[in-house]
Amino acid sequence: MVLSGKRILLIISGGIAAYKSLDLIRRLRERGASVRPVMTAGAQQFVTPLAVGALAADHVFTDLFSRQDEQDVGHIRLARDCDLVLVAPATADLLAKMANGLADDLASTVLLATDRPVLVAPAMNPHMWNHAATKRNVATLKGDGIRFIGPMAGEMAESREAGVGRMAEPLEIVAAAEALLDTSPKPLAGRKAIVTSGPTHEPIDPVRYIANRSSGRQGHAIAAALAKLGADVTLVSGPVSIADPAGVSTVHVERAEEMRDAVLTALPADIAVMVAAVADWRVASASDQKIKKHPGESIPTLALTENPDILKTIGHHTMRPKLVIGFAAETQDVDNNAKAKLTRKGADIIVANDVSPATGIMGGVRNRVKIVSHNGIEQWPDMAKDEVASKLAALIADRFRQG
Ligand SMILES: Cc1cc2nc3c(=O)[nH]c(=O)nc-3n(C[C@H](O)[C@H](O)[C@H](O)COP(=O)(O)O)c2cc1C
């Protein structure tokens, strides 16, 4: 809860993405932050101060020369009575003013007067973003210590043009604000971690595949928890319907062989946490064409072949990470299967869970795991997957602290 109790001065400038700032205000407030809005004249062409003020539950500051606002708060206090100045969206115009120290309206004056960290989320047409003038301004601002989130690649809202210029999504901006304000200890700083997550899809033909019920929730949460402790995390994810965690570099794959290749490419690393539910087998010869059903013909049988064992490959690799952790999803004899896996796979820890359908763990939001290591077996209570992730990340940090 990094944002809990934090005061955010949100400057909204005149871009079409201003509509996303309404959601951004909600997301920030959900996390316990207070939001004090400042809007440029341009911003008020896109969203109304009424909507912004209602969502922020605060007065909206729009005018530098308002006698009332000057008397109540004053632009210098406005610029300093906060923990973070967030500009979202940041127009090309406002970036240009900031880079040149202009102060001809409330937003630019506040930005010149503040002594607080400043995070900007630019949003503009790709041509504006790629213009030499904008590039110069961005380089100047980065040199001045202004932090950036985005812009992202994608389709623009109004022109439907594709390119880099789209404002980061509200949750990405929230994550960047959290990262900037996070002063918690970083015991895994300087450590590199590889985490796998989600299921794999093994093709039968171009439209059909063999999969499993893994949601990726546990693996993604572990990647995020390690990043929170300062690790440089590469997450190799199978096909999932959840968002990439913030602050982690995510590689998307489909098949087990692709996952193995991505993991090996990410070496060397200090930590490997293999959470993905990798298919043990794949179809021996997947068809290039959709397999057709012909009346009267026999039902096809699928011949399977073994997939690479990614945990075992990493556990016995010449570049083996110092700490190798595997997950064992079992439906019976959990302890003995996990202990056997520990030695066979060359792992330091096996996180074992009973994924029998009655537990609801596979695909669910909670987990009940056992930590199986050469020191013995430790049963953890039933917890949210996020909590399992934090506890496991703390355990990993502890192992490195002990050397
Ligand atoms: C429909 C429309 C959409 C616009 N969208 C953007 C935008 O996404 N990004 C941007 O930098 N400027 C955009 N502009 C131009 C800005 O509104 C203009 O540069 C304005 O002067 C910005 O003022 P401000 O920076 O004080 O808010 C847009 C203009 C219009 C008419």
Coordinates of C-alpha atoms and ligand atoms in Angstrom, one line a residue:
M1 CA 0.0 0.0 0.0
V2 CA 2.7 2.5 -1.1
L3 CA 0.1 5.1 -2.1
S4 CA -1.9 5.0 1.1
G5 CA -1.9 8.5 2.6
K6 CA 0.1 9.9 -0.2
R7 CA -1.0 13.3 -1.7
I8 CA -0.9 13.5 -5.4
L9 CA -1.1 16.7 -7.4
L10 CA -2.6 15.5 -10.7
I11 CA -2.1 17.9 -13.6
I12 CA -4.4 17.1 -16.6
S13 CA -3.5 18.8 -19.9
G14 CA -5.4 19.1 -23.1
G15 CA -5.2 15.8 -24.9
I16 CA -7.8 13.3 -25.9
A17 CA -6.5 10.9 -23.3
A18 CA -7.8 13.2 -20.6
Y19 CA -10.8 10.9 -20.4
K20 CA -8.5 8.2 -19.0
S21 CA -7.5 10.6 -16.2
L22 CA -11.0 10.1 -14.7
D23 CA -10.3 6.4 -14.2
L24 CA -6.8 7.2 -13.0
I25 CA -8.2 9.4 -10.2
R26 CA -10.4 6.4 -9.1
R27 CA -7.5 4.0 -9.2
L28 CA -5.2 6.3 -7.1
R29 CA -8.0 6.9 -4.6
E30 CA -8.8 3.2 -4.3
R31 CA -5.2 2.8 -3.1
G32 CA -5.6 5.4 -0.4
A33 CA -4.0 8.4 -2.1
S34 CA -5.6 11.8 -2.1
V35 CA -5.8 13.5 -5.5
R36 CA -5.8 17.3 -6.0
P37 CA -6.5 18.1 -9.6
V38 CA -5.1 21.0 -11.7
M39 CA -6.5 21.3 -15.2
T40 CA -5.2 23.4 -18.1
A41 CA -7.6 25.3 -20.3
G42 CA -7.0 22.7 -23.0
A43 CA -7.9 19.9 -20.6
Q44 CA -11.3 21.5 -19.9
Q45 CA -12.1 21.1 -23.6
F46 CA -12.0 17.3 -23.2
V47 CA -13.3 16.6 -19.6
T48 CA -15.2 18.9 -17.3
P49 CA -13.8 20.2 -13.9
L50 CA -17.2 18.9 -12.5
A51 CA -16.4 15.3 -13.4
V52 CA -12.8 15.6 -12.3
G53 CA -13.7 17.3 -9.0
A54 CA -16.5 14.8 -8.2
L55 CA -14.1 11.9 -8.7
A56 CA -11.3 13.5 -6.8
A57 CA -13.6 14.8 -4.0
D58 CA -11.5 18.0 -4.1
H59 CA -11.5 21.5 -5.5
V60 CA -10.2 21.6 -9.1
F61 CA -7.6 24.3 -9.7
T62 CA -7.7 25.8 -13.2
D63 CA -6.7 29.5 -12.9
L64 CA -3.4 31.1 -12.0
F65 CA -5.0 34.4 -11.4
S66 CA -7.9 33.3 -9.2
R67 CA -8.0 35.6 -6.2
Q68 CA -9.9 33.0 -4.2
D69 CA -7.5 30.1 -5.0
E70 CA -4.5 32.3 -4.3
Q71 CA -6.0 33.3 -0.9
D72 CA -7.0 29.7 0.0
V73 CA -3.9 27.7 -1.1
G74 CA -1.6 29.8 -3.4
H75 CA 0.2 28.3 -6.3
I76 CA 3.5 27.9 -4.5
R77 CA 1.9 25.8 -1.7
L78 CA -0.1 23.9 -4.3
A79 CA 3.2 23.0 -5.9
R80 CA 4.8 21.8 -2.7
D81 CA 2.0 20.4 -0.5
C82 CA 2.1 17.0 -2.2
D83 CA 4.2 13.9 -2.3
L84 CA 4.2 13.6 -6.1
V85 CA 3.3 15.8 -9.1
L86 CA 1.7 13.5 -11.7
V87 CA 1.0 14.9 -15.2
A88 CA -1.5 12.7 -17.1
P89 CA -1.9 13.2 -19.9
A90 CA 1.1 15.3 -20.7
T91 CA 0.7 17.1 -24.0
A92 CA 3.5 18.0 -26.4
D93 CA 2.8 21.6 -25.5
L94 CA 3.1 21.1 -21.8
L95 CA 6.3 19.1 -22.2
A96 CA 7.7 21.9 -24.3
K97 CA 6.8 24.5 -21.6
M98 CA 8.3 22.4 -18.9
A99 CA 11.6 21.8 -20.8
N100 CA 11.9 25.6 -21.4
G101 CA 10.9 26.7 -17.9
L102 CA 7.8 28.6 -19.2
A103 CA 5.1 29.5 -16.6
D104 CA 2.2 31.1 -18.4
D105 CA -0.6 29.2 -16.8
L106 CA -1.3 27.4 -13.5
A107 CA -0.1 24.0 -14.6
S108 CA 3.3 25.2 -16.0
T109 CA 3.8 27.6 -13.0
V110 CA 3.2 24.8 -10.5
L111 CA 5.6 22.5 -12.5
L112 CA 8.3 25.2 -12.3
A113 CA 7.7 25.9 -8.6
T114 CA 7.6 22.4 -7.3
D115 CA 10.4 20.7 -5.4
R116 CA 8.6 17.3 -5.4
P117 CA 9.2 14.3 -7.7
V118 CA 7.4 14.7 -11.1
L119 CA 6.1 11.8 -13.1
V120 CA 4.7 12.5 -16.6
A121 CA 2.5 10.3 -18.8
P122 CA 2.8 11.7 -22.3
A123 CA 0.0 11.2 -24.8
M124 CA 0.0 12.5 -28.4
N125 CA -0.1 11.7 -32.0
P126 CA 3.0 9.6 -33.0
H127 CA 4.2 12.3 -35.4
M128 CA 4.2 14.8 -32.5
W129 CA 6.0 12.3 -30.2
N130 CA 8.6 11.6 -32.9
H131 CA 9.1 15.3 -33.8
A132 CA 12.7 16.5 -33.3
A133 CA 11.4 19.3 -31.0
T134 CA 9.6 16.8 -28.7
K135 CA 12.6 14.5 -28.7
R136 CA 14.8 17.4 -27.6
N137 CA 12.3 18.4 -24.9
V138 CA 12.0 14.9 -23.6
A139 CA 15.8 14.5 -23.4
T140 CA 16.0 17.8 -21.5
L141 CA 13.3 16.8 -19.1
K142 CA 14.9 13.4 -18.4
G143 CA 18.2 15.2 -17.8
D144 CA 16.3 17.4 -15.3
G145 CA 15.2 14.3 -13.4
I146 CA 11.6 14.2 -14.6
R147 CA 10.3 10.6 -14.7
F148 CA 8.4 9.2 -17.6
I149 CA 5.8 6.4 -18.0
G150 CA 5.1 5.7 -21.6
P151 CA 3.9 6.7 -24.1
M152 CA 3.0 3.2 -25.3
A153 CA 2.6 1.7 -28.8
G154 CA -0.9 1.2 -30.1
E155 CA -3.8 2.7 -32.0
M156 CA -4.5 6.4 -31.2
A157 CA -8.0 7.2 -29.9
E158 CA -9.1 9.9 -32.4
S159 CA -7.0 9.3 -35.6
R160 CA -6.9 5.4 -35.3
E161 CA -3.2 5.9 -36.4
A162 CA -0.8 3.3 -35.0
G163 CA 2.5 4.1 -33.5
V164 CA 4.0 5.3 -30.2
G165 CA 2.0 8.0 -28.5
R166 CA -0.8 6.3 -26.6
M167 CA -1.0 7.3 -22.9
A168 CA -0.1 4.4 -20.5
E169 CA -3.1 2.8 -19.0
P170 CA -4.2 4.1 -15.6
L171 CA -3.0 1.0 -13.8
E172 CA 0.4 1.3 -15.5
I173 CA 0.6 4.9 -14.3
V174 CA -0.4 3.8 -10.8
A175 CA 2.3 1.2 -10.8
A176 CA 4.9 3.8 -11.9
A177 CA 3.8 6.2 -9.2
E178 CA 4.1 3.4 -6.6
A179 CA 7.6 2.4 -7.8
L180 CA 8.7 6.1 -7.6
L181 CA 7.3 6.6 -4.1
D182 CA 8.3 3.2 -2.8
T183 CA 11.0 3.5 -0.1
S184 CA 10.8 0.0 1.3
P185 CA 14.0 -2.0 1.5
K186 CA 15.3 -3.7 -1.7
P187 CA 17.1 -6.8 -0.4
L188 CA 17.2 -8.3 -3.9
A189 CA 18.6 -5.3 -5.7
G190 CA 21.2 -6.4 -8.2
R191 CA 19.8 -9.9 -8.4
K192 CA 18.3 -11.3 -11.6
A193 CA 15.3 -13.6 -11.5
I194 CA 13.6 -15.7 -14.1
V195 CA 10.0 -16.7 -13.4
T196 CA 7.7 -18.8 -15.6
S197 CA 4.0 -18.6 -15.3
G198 CA 0.7 -19.8 -16.8
P199 CA -0.1 -22.8 -18.9
T200 CA 1.4 -23.8 -22.2
H201 CA -0.7 -24.4 -25.3
E202 CA 0.5 -27.4 -27.4
P203 CA -1.0 -27.3 -30.9
I204 CA -3.0 -30.1 -32.4
D205 CA -3.5 -28.2 -35.6
P206 CA -3.7 -24.4 -36.4
V207 CA -7.0 -24.0 -34.5
R208 CA -6.9 -26.6 -31.7
Y209 CA -4.5 -27.1 -28.8
I210 CA -4.0 -29.0 -25.6
A211 CA -3.9 -26.8 -22.5
N212 CA -4.5 -26.9 -18.7
R213 CA -6.4 -24.8 -16.1
S214 CA -3.4 -22.7 -14.9
S215 CA -4.4 -19.0 -14.7
G216 CA -0.9 -17.5 -14.2
R217 CA -2.0 -15.8 -11.1
Q218 CA 0.6 -17.4 -8.8
G219 CA 3.5 -17.0 -11.2
H220 CA 2.7 -13.4 -12.1
A221 CA 2.3 -12.5 -8.4
I222 CA 5.7 -14.0 -7.6
A223 CA 7.3 -12.0 -10.5
A224 CA 5.8 -8.8 -9.0
A225 CA 6.8 -9.7 -5.5
L226 CA 10.4 -10.3 -6.5
A227 CA 10.5 -7.0 -8.4
K228 CA 9.1 -5.2 -5.4
L229 CA 12.1 -6.5 -3.4
G230 CA 14.4 -5.0 -6.1
A231 CA 15.1 -8.0 -8.3
D232 CA 15.5 -7.5 -12.1
V233 CA 12.8 -9.9 -13.2
T234 CA 12.1 -11.6 -16.5
L235 CA 8.7 -13.3 -16.6
V236 CA 8.2 -15.9 -19.2
S237 CA 4.4 -16.3 -19.5
G238 CA 2.3 -18.8 -21.3
P239 CA -1.1 -17.7 -22.7
V240 CA -3.1 -16.0 -19.8
S241 CA -5.9 -13.5 -19.6
I242 CA -4.3 -11.4 -16.8
A243 CA -2.2 -8.3 -17.2
D244 CA 1.6 -8.2 -17.3
P245 CA 2.9 -7.2 -13.9
A246 CA 4.3 -3.7 -13.7
G247 CA 8.1 -3.3 -13.3
V248 CA 8.8 -6.8 -14.8
S249 CA 9.9 -7.6 -18.3
T250 CA 7.5 -10.1 -19.7
V251 CA 8.1 -12.5 -22.6
H252 CA 5.0 -14.1 -24.0
V253 CA 5.2 -17.7 -25.3
E254 CA 2.7 -20.4 -26.2
R255 CA 4.5 -23.8 -26.4
A256 CA 6.7 -25.6 -23.8
E257 CA 9.7 -25.5 -26.3
E258 CA 9.3 -21.7 -26.7
M259 CA 9.1 -21.3 -22.9
R260 CA 12.4 -23.3 -22.5
D261 CA 14.1 -21.2 -25.2
A262 CA 13.0 -18.0 -23.6
V263 CA 14.2 -19.2 -20.1
L264 CA 17.6 -20.2 -21.5
T265 CA 17.9 -16.9 -23.3
A266 CA 17.3 -15.1 -20.0
L267 CA 20.3 -16.8 -18.4
P268 CA 22.4 -16.0 -16.5
A269 CA 20.3 -15.4 -13.4
D270 CA 20.6 -15.7 -9.6
I271 CA 17.1 -17.0 -9.1
A272 CA 14.8 -19.2 -11.1
V273 CA 11.2 -19.8 -10.0
M274 CA 9.5 -22.2 -12.4
V275 CA 5.8 -21.8 -11.7
A276 CA 4.3 -22.5 -15.1
A277 CA 2.2 -25.5 -15.6
V278 CA 4.2 -26.8 -18.6
A279 CA 2.5 -29.5 -20.6
D280 CA 4.4 -32.8 -20.1
W281 CA 3.6 -33.9 -23.6
R282 CA 2.8 -32.3 -27.0
V283 CA 1.3 -33.7 -30.1
A284 CA 4.1 -35.6 -31.9
S285 CA 3.3 -34.1 -35.3
A286 CA 0.9 -31.2 -35.1
S287 CA -1.0 -30.8 -38.4
D288 CA -0.2 -27.7 -40.6
Q289 CA -3.9 -27.7 -41.7
K290 CA -7.1 -28.0 -39.7
I291 CA -7.9 -31.7 -39.3
K292 CA -11.2 -32.2 -41.0
K293 CA -14.0 -34.4 -40.0
H294 CA -15.1 -36.7 -42.9
P295 CA -18.3 -38.7 -42.4
G296 CA -17.6 -42.4 -42.2
E297 CA -13.9 -42.0 -41.6
S298 CA -12.3 -43.3 -38.4
I299 CA -11.7 -40.9 -35.4
P300 CA -8.1 -39.7 -35.4
T301 CA -5.8 -40.6 -32.5
L302 CA -3.2 -38.2 -31.2
A303 CA 0.3 -39.5 -30.8
L304 CA 2.1 -37.6 -28.0
T305 CA 5.8 -37.0 -27.4
E306 CA 7.6 -35.7 -24.4
N307 CA 8.1 -32.0 -23.9
P308 CA 11.4 -30.5 -22.5
D309 CA 11.6 -30.5 -18.7
I310 CA 12.4 -26.9 -18.1
L311 CA 12.9 -27.1 -14.3
K312 CA 15.3 -30.1 -14.8
T313 CA 17.1 -28.3 -17.6
I314 CA 17.7 -25.3 -15.4
G315 CA 18.5 -27.4 -12.3
H316 CA 21.3 -29.2 -14.1
H317 CA 22.5 -26.3 -16.4
T318 CA 26.1 -25.2 -16.4
M319 CA 24.8 -21.7 -15.8
R320 CA 22.5 -22.9 -13.0
P321 CA 21.1 -20.0 -11.0
K322 CA 22.1 -20.1 -7.3
L323 CA 18.6 -20.7 -6.2
V324 CA 16.3 -22.9 -8.3
I325 CA 12.7 -23.2 -7.2
G326 CA 10.0 -25.4 -8.8
F327 CA 6.3 -25.8 -8.3
A328 CA 4.7 -29.2 -8.1
A329 CA 1.1 -29.4 -8.7
E330 CA 0.0 -32.8 -7.4
T331 CA -3.3 -34.5 -6.9
Q332 CA -2.0 -37.3 -4.7
D333 CA 0.8 -38.2 -2.4
V334 CA 2.0 -34.5 -2.4
D335 CA 4.9 -34.9 0.0
N336 CA 6.6 -37.9 -1.5
N337 CA 6.2 -36.6 -5.1
A338 CA 7.6 -33.2 -4.1
K339 CA 10.6 -34.8 -2.3
A340 CA 11.4 -37.0 -5.2
K341 CA 11.1 -34.0 -7.6
L342 CA 13.6 -32.0 -5.4
T343 CA 16.4 -34.4 -6.2
R344 CA 15.4 -35.5 -9.7
K345 CA 15.1 -31.9 -10.9
G346 CA 18.1 -30.5 -9.2
A347 CA 16.0 -27.9 -7.3
D348 CA 16.7 -26.2 -4.0
I349 CA 13.0 -25.8 -3.1
I350 CA 9.8 -27.4 -4.4
V351 CA 6.6 -25.5 -3.6
A352 CA 4.1 -28.3 -3.6
N353 CA 0.3 -27.8 -3.8
D354 CA -2.6 -30.1 -3.9
V355 CA -4.5 -29.2 -7.0
S356 CA -7.3 -31.8 -6.7
P357 CA -10.4 -30.2 -8.1
A358 CA -12.0 -30.0 -4.6
T359 CA -9.2 -27.5 -3.5
G360 CA -10.1 -24.9 -6.3
I361 CA -6.5 -23.9 -6.3
M362 CA -5.8 -24.3 -10.0
G363 CA -7.3 -21.2 -11.7
G364 CA -8.4 -19.8 -8.3
V365 CA -7.1 -16.9 -6.2
R366 CA -6.0 -18.7 -3.1
N367 CA -3.3 -21.3 -2.5
R368 CA -2.2 -23.7 0.2
V369 CA 1.4 -24.7 -0.3
K370 CA 4.1 -26.8 1.3
I371 CA 7.7 -25.6 1.1
V372 CA 9.8 -28.8 0.5
S373 CA 13.6 -28.3 0.8
H374 CA 16.6 -30.3 1.9
N375 CA 15.8 -28.9 5.4
G376 CA 12.4 -30.6 5.6
I377 CA 8.8 -29.7 4.8
E378 CA 7.0 -26.6 6.0
Q379 CA 3.2 -26.3 5.6
W380 CA 2.0 -22.7 4.9
P381 CA -1.6 -21.8 5.8
D382 CA -4.3 -21.1 3.2
M383 CA -3.5 -17.7 1.7
A384 CA -4.2 -15.4 -1.2
K385 CA -1.8 -16.1 -4.1
D386 CA -0.4 -12.6 -3.6
E387 CA 0.4 -13.4 0.0
V388 CA 2.1 -16.7 -1.0
A389 CA 4.1 -14.7 -3.5
S390 CA 5.2 -12.1 -0.9
K391 CA 6.1 -14.8 1.6
L392 CA 8.1 -16.7 -1.0
A393 CA 9.9 -13.6 -2.1
A394 CA 10.8 -12.8 1.5
L395 CA 12.1 -16.4 1.9
I396 CA 14.2 -16.0 -1.2
A397 CA 15.7 -12.7 0.0
D398 CA 16.5 -14.4 3.3
R399 CA 18.4 -17.2 1.5
F400 CA 20.5 -14.6 -0.2
R401 CA 21.0 -12.7 3.1
Q402 CA 22.4 -15.9 4.6
G403 CA 24.7 -16.2 1.6
Ligands
LIG1 C1 -9.3 16.8 -30.7 C2 -7.9 17.2 -30.3 C3 -7.1 16.3 -29.7 C4 -5.8 16.6 -29.2 N1 -5.1 15.7 -28.6 C5 -3.8 16.0 -28.2 C6 -3.0 15.0 -27.6 O1 -3.4 13.8 -27.5 N2 -1.8 15.3 -27.3 C7 -1.3 16.6 -27.4 O2 -0.1 16.8 -27.1 N3 -2.0 17.5 -28.0 C8 -3.3 17.3 -28.4 N4 -4.1 18.3 -28.9 C9 -3.5 19.6 -29.0 C10 -3.6 20.3 -27.7 O3 -4.9 20.4 -27.2 C11 -3.0 21.8 -27.9 O4 -1.6 21.7 -28.2 C12 -3.2 22.6 -26.6 O5 -2.7 23.8 -26.8 C13 -2.6 22.0 -25.4 O6 -2.8 22.8 -24.3 P1 -2.3 22.4 -22.8 O7 -0.9 21.8 -23.0 O8 -2.2 23.7 -22.1 O9 -3.3 21.6 -22.2 C14 -5.4 17.9 -29.4 C15 -6.2 18.9 -29.9 C16 -7.4 18.5 -30.4 C17 -8.3 19.6 -31.0

